[in-house]
mmCIF file of C-alpha atoms in Angstrom:
data_model
loop_
_atom_site.group_PDB
_atom_site.id
_atom_site.type_symbol
_atom_site.label_atom_id
_atom_site.label_comp_id
_atom_site.label_asym_id
_atom_site.label_seq_id
_atom_site.Cartn_x
_atom_site.Cartn_y
_atom_site.Cartn_z
ATOM 1 C CA MET A 208 141.334 72.805 127.557
ATOM 2 C CA THR A 209 142.959 74.660 124.697
ATOM 3 C CA ALA A 210 141.341 75.253 121.336
ATOM 4 C CA ARG A 211 143.746 72.736 119.794
ATOM 5 C CA GLY A 212 142.927 70.058 122.328
ATOM 6 C CA THR A 213 139.174 70.322 121.982
ATOM 7 C CA PRO A 214 137.236 69.441 118.850
ATOM 8 C CA SER A 215 136.190 72.179 116.448
ATOM 9 C CA ARG A 216 134.168 72.460 113.274
ATOM 10 C CA PHE A 217 133.418 74.912 110.509
ATOM 11 C CA LEU A 218 130.232 76.905 110.308
ATOM 12 C CA GLN A 219 127.670 75.022 108.271
ATOM 13 C CA SER A 220 123.983 74.357 108.016
ATOM 14 C CA VAL A 221 122.506 70.881 107.703
ATOM 15 C CA LEU A 222 121.978 70.327 103.964
ATOM 16 C CA HIS A 223 121.723 74.091 103.224
ATOM 17 C CA ASN A 224 118.656 74.353 105.446
ATOM 18 C CA GLY A 225 116.931 77.694 104.919
ATOM 19 C CA VAL A 226 118.084 78.270 101.334
ATOM 20 C CA GLY A 227 114.865 76.739 100.166
ATOM 21 C CA ARG A 228 112.314 75.907 102.794
ATOM 22 C CA TYR A 229 113.289 75.765 106.461
ATOM 23 C CA VAL A 230 112.923 72.339 108.047
ATOM 24 C CA CYS A 231 112.947 72.144 111.833
ATOM 25 C CA GLN A 232 115.869 69.943 112.726
ATOM 26 C CA LEU A 233 114.374 68.683 115.962
ATOM 27 C CA LYS A 234 112.982 65.258 115.177
ATOM 28 C CA ARG A 235 111.797 63.936 118.503
ATOM 29 C CA ILE A 236 111.610 65.292 122.000
ATOM 30 C CA SER A 237 110.995 62.946 124.930
ATOM 31 C CA LEU A 238 110.041 64.152 128.380
ATOM 32 C CA ILE A 239 111.034 61.604 130.995
ATOM 33 C CA PHE A 240 109.733 62.415 134.429
ATOM 34 C CA SER A 241 108.229 60.782 137.477
ATOM 35 C CA LYS A 242 104.641 61.191 138.535
ATOM 36 C CA LYS A 243 105.369 61.741 142.191
ATOM 37 C CA GLY A 244 108.925 63.052 142.567
ATOM 38 C CA GLN A 245 109.519 66.642 143.671
ATOM 39 C CA GLY A 246 112.228 67.238 141.050
ATOM 40 C CA SER A 247 109.696 66.640 138.298
ATOM 41 C CA LEU A 248 107.318 69.282 139.549
ATOM 42 C CA GLY A 249 108.314 71.760 136.849
ATOM 43 C CA VAL A 250 107.989 69.117 134.155
ATOM 44 C CA ARG A 251 104.539 68.156 135.360
ATOM 45 C CA ASP A 252 103.481 71.805 135.331
ATOM 46 C CA PHE A 253 104.872 72.180 131.844
ATOM 47 C CA ILE A 254 102.934 69.130 130.680
ATOM 48 C CA GLU A 255 99.770 70.584 132.136
ATOM 49 C CA GLU A 256 100.230 73.997 130.531
ATOM 50 C CA GLY A 257 102.704 74.316 127.680
ATOM 51 C CA VAL A 258 103.438 71.027 125.952
ATOM 52 C CA VAL A 259 100.319 70.969 123.820
ATOM 53 C CA ASP A 260 100.961 74.489 122.566
ATOM 54 C CA PHE A 261 104.549 73.527 121.816
ATOM 55 C CA ALA A 262 103.455 70.468 119.885
ATOM 56 C CA LYS A 263 100.931 72.491 117.910
ATOM 57 C CA ASN A 264 103.529 75.136 117.065
ATOM 58 C CA ASN A 265 106.102 72.578 115.910
ATOM 59 C CA PRO A 266 104.244 70.153 113.668
ATOM 60 C CA GLY A 267 107.436 68.519 112.474
ATOM 61 C CA THR A 268 108.534 67.471 115.937
ATOM 62 C CA VAL A 269 107.208 64.397 117.722
ATOM 63 C CA VAL A 270 106.681 64.869 121.447
ATOM 64 C CA TYR A 271 106.825 61.828 123.713
ATOM 65 C CA ILE A 272 105.726 62.014 127.309
ATOM 66 C CA SER A 273 106.957 59.037 129.331
ATOM 67 C CA PRO A 274 106.251 58.950 133.046
ATOM 68 C CA GLN A 275 108.671 56.519 134.690
ATOM 69 C CA SER A 276 109.892 55.964 138.189
ATOM 70 C CA CYS A 277 113.102 57.949 137.883
ATOM 71 C CA ARG A 278 114.987 60.123 140.306
ATOM 72 C CA ILE A 279 115.999 62.778 137.774
ATOM 73 C CA PRO A 280 113.671 64.061 135.068
ATOM 74 C CA LYS A 281 115.246 64.434 131.618
ATOM 75 C CA ILE A 282 114.467 65.934 128.260
ATOM 76 C CA VAL A 283 115.967 63.953 125.374
ATOM 77 C CA ALA A 284 116.094 65.796 122.052
ATOM 78 C CA GLU A 285 116.883 63.878 118.878
ATOM 79 C CA TYR A 286 117.815 65.673 115.688
ATOM 80 C CA LEU A 287 117.559 64.849 112.026
ATOM 81 C CA ASN A 288 121.302 64.322 111.635
ATOM 82 C CA GLY A 289 121.237 61.721 114.405
ATOM 83 C CA ASN A 290 122.619 63.702 117.320
ATOM 84 C CA VAL A 291 120.958 63.116 120.666
ATOM 85 C CA LYS A 292 121.001 65.731 123.395
ATOM 86 C CA GLU A 293 119.958 65.004 126.956
ATOM 87 C CA GLU A 294 119.221 67.706 129.470
ATOM 88 C CA THR A 295 118.332 67.141 133.087
ATOM 89 C CA VAL A 296 115.538 69.373 134.292
ATOM 90 C CA THR A 297 115.472 68.633 138.059
ATOM 91 C CA ASN A 298 113.983 71.452 140.074
ATOM 92 C CA LYS A 299 113.412 73.667 137.069
ATOM 93 C CA THR A 300 110.348 75.789 136.840
ATOM 94 C CA SER A 301 107.861 75.438 134.036
ATOM 95 C CA GLN A 302 109.010 78.724 132.509
ATOM 96 C CA GLU A 303 112.604 77.598 132.425
ATOM 97 C CA ILE A 304 111.558 74.355 130.764
ATOM 98 C CA VAL A 305 109.646 76.328 128.141
ATOM 99 C CA GLU A 306 112.764 78.349 127.361
ATOM 100 C CA LEU A 307 114.886 75.208 127.268
ATOM 101 C CA ILE A 308 112.548 73.476 124.871
ATOM 102 C CA THR A 309 112.384 76.470 122.527
ATOM 103 C CA LYS A 310 116.195 76.578 122.570
ATOM 104 C CA LEU A 311 116.364 72.903 121.662
ATOM 105 C CA SER A 312 113.878 73.325 118.845
ATOM 106 C CA ASN A 313 115.809 76.262 117.402
ATOM 107 C CA GLN A 314 119.110 74.350 117.352
ATOM 108 C CA SER A 315 120.234 72.299 114.432
ATOM 109 C CA GLY A 316 121.688 68.997 115.512
ATOM 110 C CA LEU A 317 125.321 70.027 114.882
ATOM 111 C CA ASP A 318 127.787 69.697 117.758
ATOM 112 C CA ILE A 319 128.168 72.605 120.134
ATOM 113 C CA ILE A 320 131.918 72.923 119.780
ATOM 114 C CA ARG A 321 134.228 75.747 118.801
ATOM 115 C CA ILE A 322 133.353 77.154 115.380
ATOM 116 C CA ARG A 323 136.559 77.932 113.584
ATOM 117 C CA LYS A 324 135.242 80.804 111.498
ATOM 118 C CA PRO A 325 132.009 82.743 112.023
ATOM 119 C CA PHE A 326 131.427 82.770 108.254
ATOM 120 C CA HIS A 327 131.239 80.292 105.404
ATOM 121 C CA THR A 328 130.577 80.514 101.729
ATOM 122 C CA ASP A 329 130.170 77.910 99.018
ATOM 123 C CA SER A 330 131.341 80.282 96.303
ATOM 124 C CA PRO A 331 134.450 81.940 97.765
ATOM 125 C CA SER A 332 135.434 83.536 94.461
ATOM 126 C CA ILE A 333 133.207 85.240 91.901
ATOM 127 C CA GLN A 334 135.714 86.362 89.302
ATOM 128 C CA GLY A 335 137.871 83.291 89.703
ATOM 129 C CA GLN A 336 140.594 82.772 92.271
ATOM 130 C CA TRP A 337 143.975 84.223 91.465
ATOM 131 C CA HIS A 338 146.684 81.942 90.172
ATOM 132 C CA PRO A 339 150.130 82.927 88.883
ATOM 133 C CA PHE A 340 148.970 83.154 85.273
ATOM 134 C CA THR A 341 145.861 85.307 85.860
ATOM 135 C CA ASN A 342 147.420 88.531 84.673
ATOM 136 C CA ARG A 343 150.598 87.309 83.073
ATOM 137 C CA PRO A 344 149.986 84.967 80.187
ATOM 138 C CA PRO A 345 152.771 82.415 80.002
ATOM 139 C CA SER A 346 155.431 83.168 77.396
ATOM 140 C CA ILE A 347 155.147 81.189 74.201
ATOM 141 C CA ASP A 348 158.870 81.358 73.463
ATOM 142 C CA PRO A 349 161.190 79.199 75.539
ATOM 143 C CA VAL A 350 162.665 81.034 78.518
ATOM 144 C CA GLY A 351 166.400 80.941 78.919
ATOM 145 C CA PRO A 352 169.733 82.112 77.570
ATOM 146 C CA GLN A 353 169.377 80.010 74.411
ATOM 147 C CA ALA A 354 166.475 82.212 73.386
ATOM 148 C CA LYS A 355 168.794 85.154 72.802
ATOM 149 C CA MET B 145 127.036 84.123 89.152
ATOM 150 C CA LYS B 146 130.475 82.713 88.747
ATOM 151 C CA TYR B 147 132.779 84.130 86.123
ATOM 152 C CA GLY B 148 135.348 81.504 85.294
ATOM 153 C CA THR B 149 138.613 82.511 83.670
ATOM 154 C CA THR B 150 138.953 80.546 80.464
ATOM 155 C CA PHE B 151 142.371 79.485 79.337
ATOM 156 C CA SER B 152 142.923 78.817 75.721
ATOM 157 C CA PHE B 153 145.854 79.426 73.467
ATOM 158 C CA CYS B 154 147.090 77.588 70.452
ATOM 159 C CA TRP B 155 150.362 75.792 70.604
ATOM 160 C CA SER B 156 152.661 76.032 67.628
ATOM 161 C CA GLY B 157 154.188 72.949 66.085
ATOM 162 C CA GLY B 158 157.049 72.851 68.560
ATOM 163 C CA SER B 159 154.807 72.238 71.578
ATOM 164 C CA LYS B 160 156.890 69.389 72.931
ATOM 165 C CA LEU B 161 159.992 71.583 72.856
ATOM 166 C CA LEU B 162 158.132 74.401 74.599
ATOM 167 C CA LEU B 163 156.785 72.173 77.343
ATOM 168 C CA TYR B 164 160.313 71.024 78.112
ATOM 169 C CA HIS B 165 161.134 74.473 79.447
ATOM 170 C CA TYR B 166 158.378 74.786 82.070
ATOM 171 C CA SER B 167 158.185 73.463 85.580
ATOM 172 C CA HIS B 168 155.990 70.411 85.860
ATOM 173 C CA ILE B 169 153.472 72.263 87.999
ATOM 174 C CA GLU B 170 152.974 75.111 85.594
ATOM 175 C CA VAL B 171 152.842 72.794 82.607
ATOM 176 C CA LYS B 172 149.510 71.676 83.992
ATOM 177 C CA LEU B 173 148.400 75.262 84.608
ATOM 178 C CA THR B 174 149.319 76.417 81.146
ATOM 179 C CA LYS B 175 147.852 73.365 79.470
ATOM 180 C CA CYS B 176 144.371 73.708 80.853
ATOM 181 C CA LEU B 177 141.987 74.533 78.060
ATOM 182 C CA PHE B 178 138.940 74.379 80.306
ATOM 183 C CA LYS B 179 137.632 76.745 82.974
ATOM 184 C CA MET B 180 139.766 77.153 86.060
ATOM 185 C CA SER B 181 136.526 77.452 88.028
ATOM 186 C CA SER B 182 135.765 73.820 87.354
ATOM 187 C CA PHE B 183 138.832 72.752 89.374
ATOM 188 C CA SER B 184 138.271 70.912 92.627
ATOM 189 C CA ARG B 185 139.105 72.816 95.815
ATOM 190 C CA SER B 186 142.473 71.139 96.255
ATOM 191 C CA ALA B 187 143.447 71.654 92.616
ATOM 192 C CA GLN B 188 142.480 75.330 92.812
ATOM 193 C CA GLN B 189 144.550 75.756 95.971
ATOM 194 C CA TRP B 190 147.480 74.004 94.314
ATOM 195 C CA ALA B 191 147.212 76.325 91.324
ATOM 196 C CA THR B 192 147.000 79.457 93.461
ATOM 197 C CA PHE B 193 150.018 78.589 95.606
ATOM 198 C CA ALA B 194 152.228 77.268 92.822
ATOM 199 C CA ARG B 195 155.816 78.522 92.984
ATOM 200 C CA SER B 196 157.110 80.166 89.798
ATOM 201 C CA TRP B 197 160.684 80.408 88.556
ATOM 202 C CA PHE B 198 161.845 83.774 87.231
ATOM 203 C CA LEU B 199 164.944 84.541 85.172
ATOM 204 C CA ILE B 200 166.807 87.864 85.282
ATOM 205 C CA ASP B 201 169.759 88.756 83.052
ATOM 206 C CA ALA B 202 172.103 91.014 85.018
ATOM 207 C CA ARG B 203 174.330 91.989 82.099
ATOM 208 C CA MET B 204 175.137 95.744 82.246
ATOM 209 C CA GLN B 205 172.591 96.235 85.055
ATOM 210 C CA PRO B 206 173.043 97.999 88.402
ATOM 211 C CA PRO B 207 173.183 95.270 91.054
ATOM 212 C CA GLY B 208 170.964 97.218 93.444
ATOM 213 C CA LYS B 209 168.078 97.356 90.993
ATOM 214 C CA ILE B 210 168.485 93.666 90.204
ATOM 215 C CA ALA B 211 168.535 92.909 93.916
ATOM 216 C CA SER B 212 165.337 94.849 94.609
ATOM 217 C CA MET B 213 163.516 93.004 91.830
ATOM 218 C CA CYS B 214 164.780 89.719 93.266
ATOM 219 C CA SER B 215 163.780 90.557 96.806
ATOM 220 C CA VAL B 216 160.241 91.504 95.757
ATOM 221 C CA ARG B 217 159.745 88.161 94.095
ATOM 222 C CA LEU B 218 161.513 86.108 96.735
ATOM 223 C CA GLN B 219 159.177 87.486 99.378
ATOM 224 C CA GLY B 220 156.099 86.958 97.225
ATOM 225 C CA LYS B 221 155.147 90.627 97.310
ATOM 226 C CA HIS B 222 154.229 90.541 93.630
ATOM 227 C CA LYS B 223 151.282 88.268 94.442
ATOM 228 C CA PRO B 224 147.896 89.495 95.688
ATOM 229 C CA ILE B 225 147.809 86.565 98.126
ATOM 230 C CA TYR B 226 150.920 87.815 99.919
ATOM 231 C CA HIS B 227 151.234 87.335 103.661
ATOM 232 C CA PRO B 228 154.563 87.459 105.524
ATOM 233 C CA MET B 229 153.865 84.183 107.287
ATOM 234 C CA SER B 230 152.735 82.285 104.207
ATOM 235 C CA ASP B 231 156.066 81.382 102.549
ATOM 236 C CA ILE B 232 154.812 82.087 99.031
ATOM 237 C CA GLY B 233 157.988 83.444 97.514
ATOM 238 C CA ASP B 234 159.103 82.311 94.102
ATOM 239 C CA HIS B 235 162.465 81.159 92.810
ATOM 240 C CA VAL B 236 164.663 83.723 91.055
ATOM 241 C CA VAL B 237 167.563 82.791 88.782
ATOM 242 C CA VAL B 238 170.069 85.568 88.017
ATOM 243 C CA MET B 239 172.507 84.987 85.207
ATOM 244 C CA ASN B 240 175.535 86.991 83.997
ATOM 245 C CA THR B 241 176.309 88.274 87.499
ATOM 246 C CA ARG B 242 179.919 88.656 86.393
ATOM 247 C CA HIS B 243 178.837 91.448 84.027
ATOM 248 C CA ILE B 244 176.974 93.742 86.407
ATOM 249 C CA ALA B 245 177.609 97.456 86.116
ATOM 250 C CA PHE B 246 177.905 99.779 89.091
ATOM 251 C CA SER B 247 177.230 103.419 88.336
ATOM 252 C CA GLY B 248 179.652 106.111 89.399
ATOM 253 C CA ASN B 249 182.899 105.140 91.102
ATOM 254 C CA LYS B 250 181.389 102.450 93.226
ATOM 255 C CA TRP B 251 183.758 99.777 91.997
ATOM 256 C CA GLU B 252 186.533 101.596 93.840
ATOM 257 C CA GLN B 253 184.553 103.444 96.507
ATOM 258 C CA LYS B 254 182.022 100.934 97.750
ATOM 259 C CA VAL B 255 183.493 98.961 100.657
ATOM 260 C CA TYR B 256 182.304 95.618 101.956
ATOM 261 C CA SER B 257 183.403 95.118 105.549
ATOM 262 C CA SER B 258 183.401 91.979 107.637
ATOM 263 C CA HIS B 259 184.606 91.015 111.096
ATOM 264 C CA THR B 260 184.654 87.481 112.410
ATOM 265 C CA GLY B 261 184.781 88.650 116.027
ATOM 266 C CA TYR B 262 188.385 87.716 116.648
ATOM 267 C CA PRO B 263 190.838 90.563 117.177
ATOM 268 C CA GLY B 264 192.643 91.639 114.036
ATOM 269 C CA SER B 265 190.120 90.087 111.665
ATOM 270 C CA PHE B 266 188.477 93.237 110.372
ATOM 271 C CA LYS B 267 188.535 92.947 106.597
ATOM 272 C CA GLN B 268 187.499 95.605 104.144
ATOM 273 C CA LEU B 269 187.204 94.860 100.476
ATOM 274 C CA THR B 270 186.321 97.231 97.683
ATOM 275 C CA ALA B 271 183.578 96.149 95.343
ATOM 276 C CA ALA B 272 186.135 95.410 92.617
ATOM 277 C CA GLN B 273 188.146 93.132 94.897
ATOM 278 C CA MET B 274 185.011 91.408 96.149
ATOM 279 C CA HIS B 275 183.814 90.870 92.593
ATOM 280 C CA LYS B 276 187.151 89.395 91.581
ATOM 281 C CA LYS B 277 187.116 87.015 94.520
ATOM 282 C CA ASP B 278 183.506 85.894 93.986
ATOM 283 C CA PRO B 279 181.482 87.226 91.051
ATOM 284 C CA THR B 280 178.139 86.403 92.675
ATOM 285 C CA ALA B 281 178.869 87.938 96.069
ATOM 286 C CA ILE B 282 177.787 91.494 95.280
ATOM 287 C CA ILE B 283 174.296 90.557 94.205
ATOM 288 C CA LYS B 284 174.009 87.991 96.979
ATOM 289 C CA LEU B 285 174.860 90.555 99.665
ATOM 290 C CA ALA B 286 172.565 93.134 98.085
ATOM 291 C CA VAL B 287 169.598 90.755 98.067
ATOM 292 C CA TYR B 288 170.406 89.581 101.600
ATOM 293 C CA GLY B 289 170.272 93.155 102.819
ATOM 294 C CA MET B 290 166.961 93.839 101.093
ATOM 295 C CA LEU B 291 165.058 90.846 102.458
ATOM 296 C CA PRO B 292 163.165 91.148 105.762
ATOM 297 C CA LYS B 293 165.457 90.608 108.723
ATOM 298 C CA ASN B 294 163.798 87.520 110.138
ATOM 299 C CA LEU B 295 164.146 83.764 110.018
ATOM 300 C CA THR B 296 162.460 83.468 106.646
ATOM 301 C CA ARG B 297 165.359 85.328 105.048
ATOM 302 C CA ARG B 298 167.573 82.253 104.863
ATOM 303 C CA THR B 299 164.869 80.214 103.125
ATOM 304 C CA MET B 300 164.351 83.006 100.618
ATOM 305 C CA MET B 301 168.094 83.140 99.964
ATOM 306 C CA GLN B 302 168.037 79.425 99.242
ATOM 307 C CA ARG B 303 165.509 80.130 96.511
ATOM 308 C CA LEU B 304 167.825 82.661 94.879
ATOM 309 C CA HIS B 305 170.064 81.052 92.250
ATOM 310 C CA LEU B 306 173.038 83.078 91.010
ATOM 311 C CA PHE B 307 175.129 82.203 87.977
ATOM 312 C CA THR B 308 178.188 84.092 86.826
ATOM 313 C CA ASP B 309 177.577 83.520 83.093
ATOM 314 C CA ASP B 310 174.656 82.530 80.955
ATOM 315 C CA VAL B 311 175.345 78.816 81.235
ATOM 316 C CA LEU B 312 172.528 77.402 83.329
ATOM 317 C CA PRO B 313 172.117 73.809 84.444
ATOM 318 C CA GLU B 314 169.522 71.639 82.703
ATOM 319 C CA ASP B 315 167.161 71.218 85.622
ATOM 320 C CA ILE B 316 166.953 74.957 86.247
ATOM 321 C CA LEU B 317 166.373 75.648 82.565
ATOM 322 C CA GLU B 318 163.451 73.253 82.653
ATOM 323 C CA ASN B 319 161.820 75.121 85.515
ATOM 324 C CA LEU B 320 161.949 78.687 84.230
ATOM 325 C CA THR B 321 158.598 80.273 83.454
ATOM 326 C CA GLU B 322 159.268 83.916 82.767
ATOM 327 C CA GLU B 323 162.141 86.212 81.966
ATOM 328 C CA LEU B 324 161.811 89.582 83.653
ATOM 329 C CA PRO B 325 162.646 92.735 81.690
ATOM 330 C CA GLN B 326 165.919 94.382 82.605
ATOM 331 C CA PRO B 327 165.581 97.447 84.842
ATOM 332 C CA ARG B 328 168.149 99.557 83.007
ATOM 333 C CA GLU B 329 168.137 100.257 79.303
ATOM 334 C CA ILE B 330 171.631 99.474 78.057
ATOM 335 C CA PRO B 331 173.055 102.462 76.134
ATOM 336 C CA ARG B 332 174.583 101.606 72.809
ATOM 337 C CA LYS B 333 178.279 101.974 72.200
ATOM 338 C CA LEU B 334 179.442 104.291 69.473
ATOM 339 C CA SER B 335 180.602 101.291 67.485
ATOM 340 C CA GLU B 336 177.048 99.880 67.595
ATOM 341 C CA TYR B 337 175.538 102.877 65.776
ATOM 342 C CA THR B 338 175.283 102.533 62.008
ATOM 343 C CA GLN B 339 177.022 105.055 59.747
ATOM 344 C CA GLU B 340 173.603 106.357 58.587
ATOM 345 C CA GLU B 341 172.567 107.157 62.140
ATOM 346 C CA CYS B 342 175.858 108.913 62.775
ATOM 347 C CA ASP B 343 175.423 111.031 59.675
ATOM 348 C CA ALA B 344 171.809 111.801 60.509
ATOM 349 C CA PHE B 345 172.811 113.169 63.938
ATOM 350 C CA PRO B 346 172.613 117.000 63.863
ATOM 351 C CA MET B 347 175.939 118.818 64.004
ATOM 352 C CA LEU B 348 176.310 121.716 66.437
ATOM 353 C CA TRP B 349 178.723 123.588 64.207
ATOM 354 C CA THR B 350 180.466 122.937 60.908
ATOM 355 C CA PRO B 351 184.226 123.011 61.249
ATOM 356 C CA PRO B 352 186.154 124.858 58.489
ATOM 357 C CA GLU B 353 188.091 122.862 55.869
ATOM 358 C CA ASP B 354 191.502 123.156 57.503
ATOM 359 C CA TYR B 355 190.302 122.471 61.058
ATOM 360 C CA ARG B 356 192.350 119.725 62.652
ATOM 361 C CA MET B 357 190.540 117.460 65.100
ATOM 362 C CA LYS B 358 192.624 116.302 68.046
#
C-alpha cells in the first residue's frame, strides 16, 4: 500500500537504550518444533549444536525449547516492550536459523514499519529555537499612528 | 549544553496601556520572563510560527520600495524558518497610501492597462488617474506584481491591509507589533529649515549691494 495507508513511526530507542548501559531487548525466545517431523530438521540440528552457545552469549535472554507435535516449527521471540514476533522455520538449515536468531536478538521490540525520518534528537536546538522576537526586541512604545 | 534565551525587560507604569497594542499571541511571547527553552514542544512551535503584524507609513515614500518591503514580509522571507510551502508570512498594514510619492514624471508617464477580454474594453489609466480613482490601488498592484506568481499570492494579498490615511481601525491597532522604518529619507522643505540653519549655509558668492534678485 502507500506510505499514508500503512502505519509509520519515528526513529526511537526503547528508553534511551545504549546511552547508559545496553540492555538486550530480547526477553524470551521459544523454539517450538516436533521431534520427528522433517520440517524441524534444521531446528533439531540447531538445538544440538548452537542453542547452548547462543544462550551463553545472551545471558539476559531466556531460551525455551518445547518439542510438541506440530506440523510447522516456529521461533517465538518476545521483547521487553511486549511485542511478540513469530517466525516459521520449516525446512531451514541450522545456519539459517543461527542467522535468524542473531537477527532477532539484535532487534529492539519496536514495530518494523516505515520510519518517517532516519534521525532523531531530544535536543533539536542548542542556542534556542528562533521565534519572532529573537533578534528584534519588541518595541516598548505603542505602535501606531497615535505614537507620532 | 542548552543555551536558553532569557527574556526580561521592565515594564513602565503604563504596562496595561502597552499590552493593549499587541496581538494576543505576542503578548504572551513578550511577557515571558522565564527561559524560552523551558517551553513545552507545542508552546515552542506556537512561538516560532506566530504571525506578526507590521506597520509601514507610506507618506512621501516611493510605492515600489514600500511594495518590496511588504512583499518580503508577506512571503515570510525575513524569517530564518522560511519555506515557500509553509505559509509563514506576516500581516502588513500600510497607512497613508494617499500620500505616496512617485519619483520623476511617473504620475503622468506610468500607465496601468487592463483588458477584460471583451472587444473595446482596453483601458489605460495614468498613475495620477488611477490614484484619484482608488488611492490604495497603486500599492496594491505593486505588491501583487512582486509576490510569487502562484496560488499562495492571493492569501498573501489578503494579509496586506491598506489604508488611505492614518486612521486605523481598533482591532488592527491592537494587533500591531512593530513599525518598520521608512525606506526613503524625506527631504525637508525650505520652510522647515530654521533661520539659523539658512544663515549658516555657505554662500557661493556675495552679491553687491545694488544687485536685484529676480
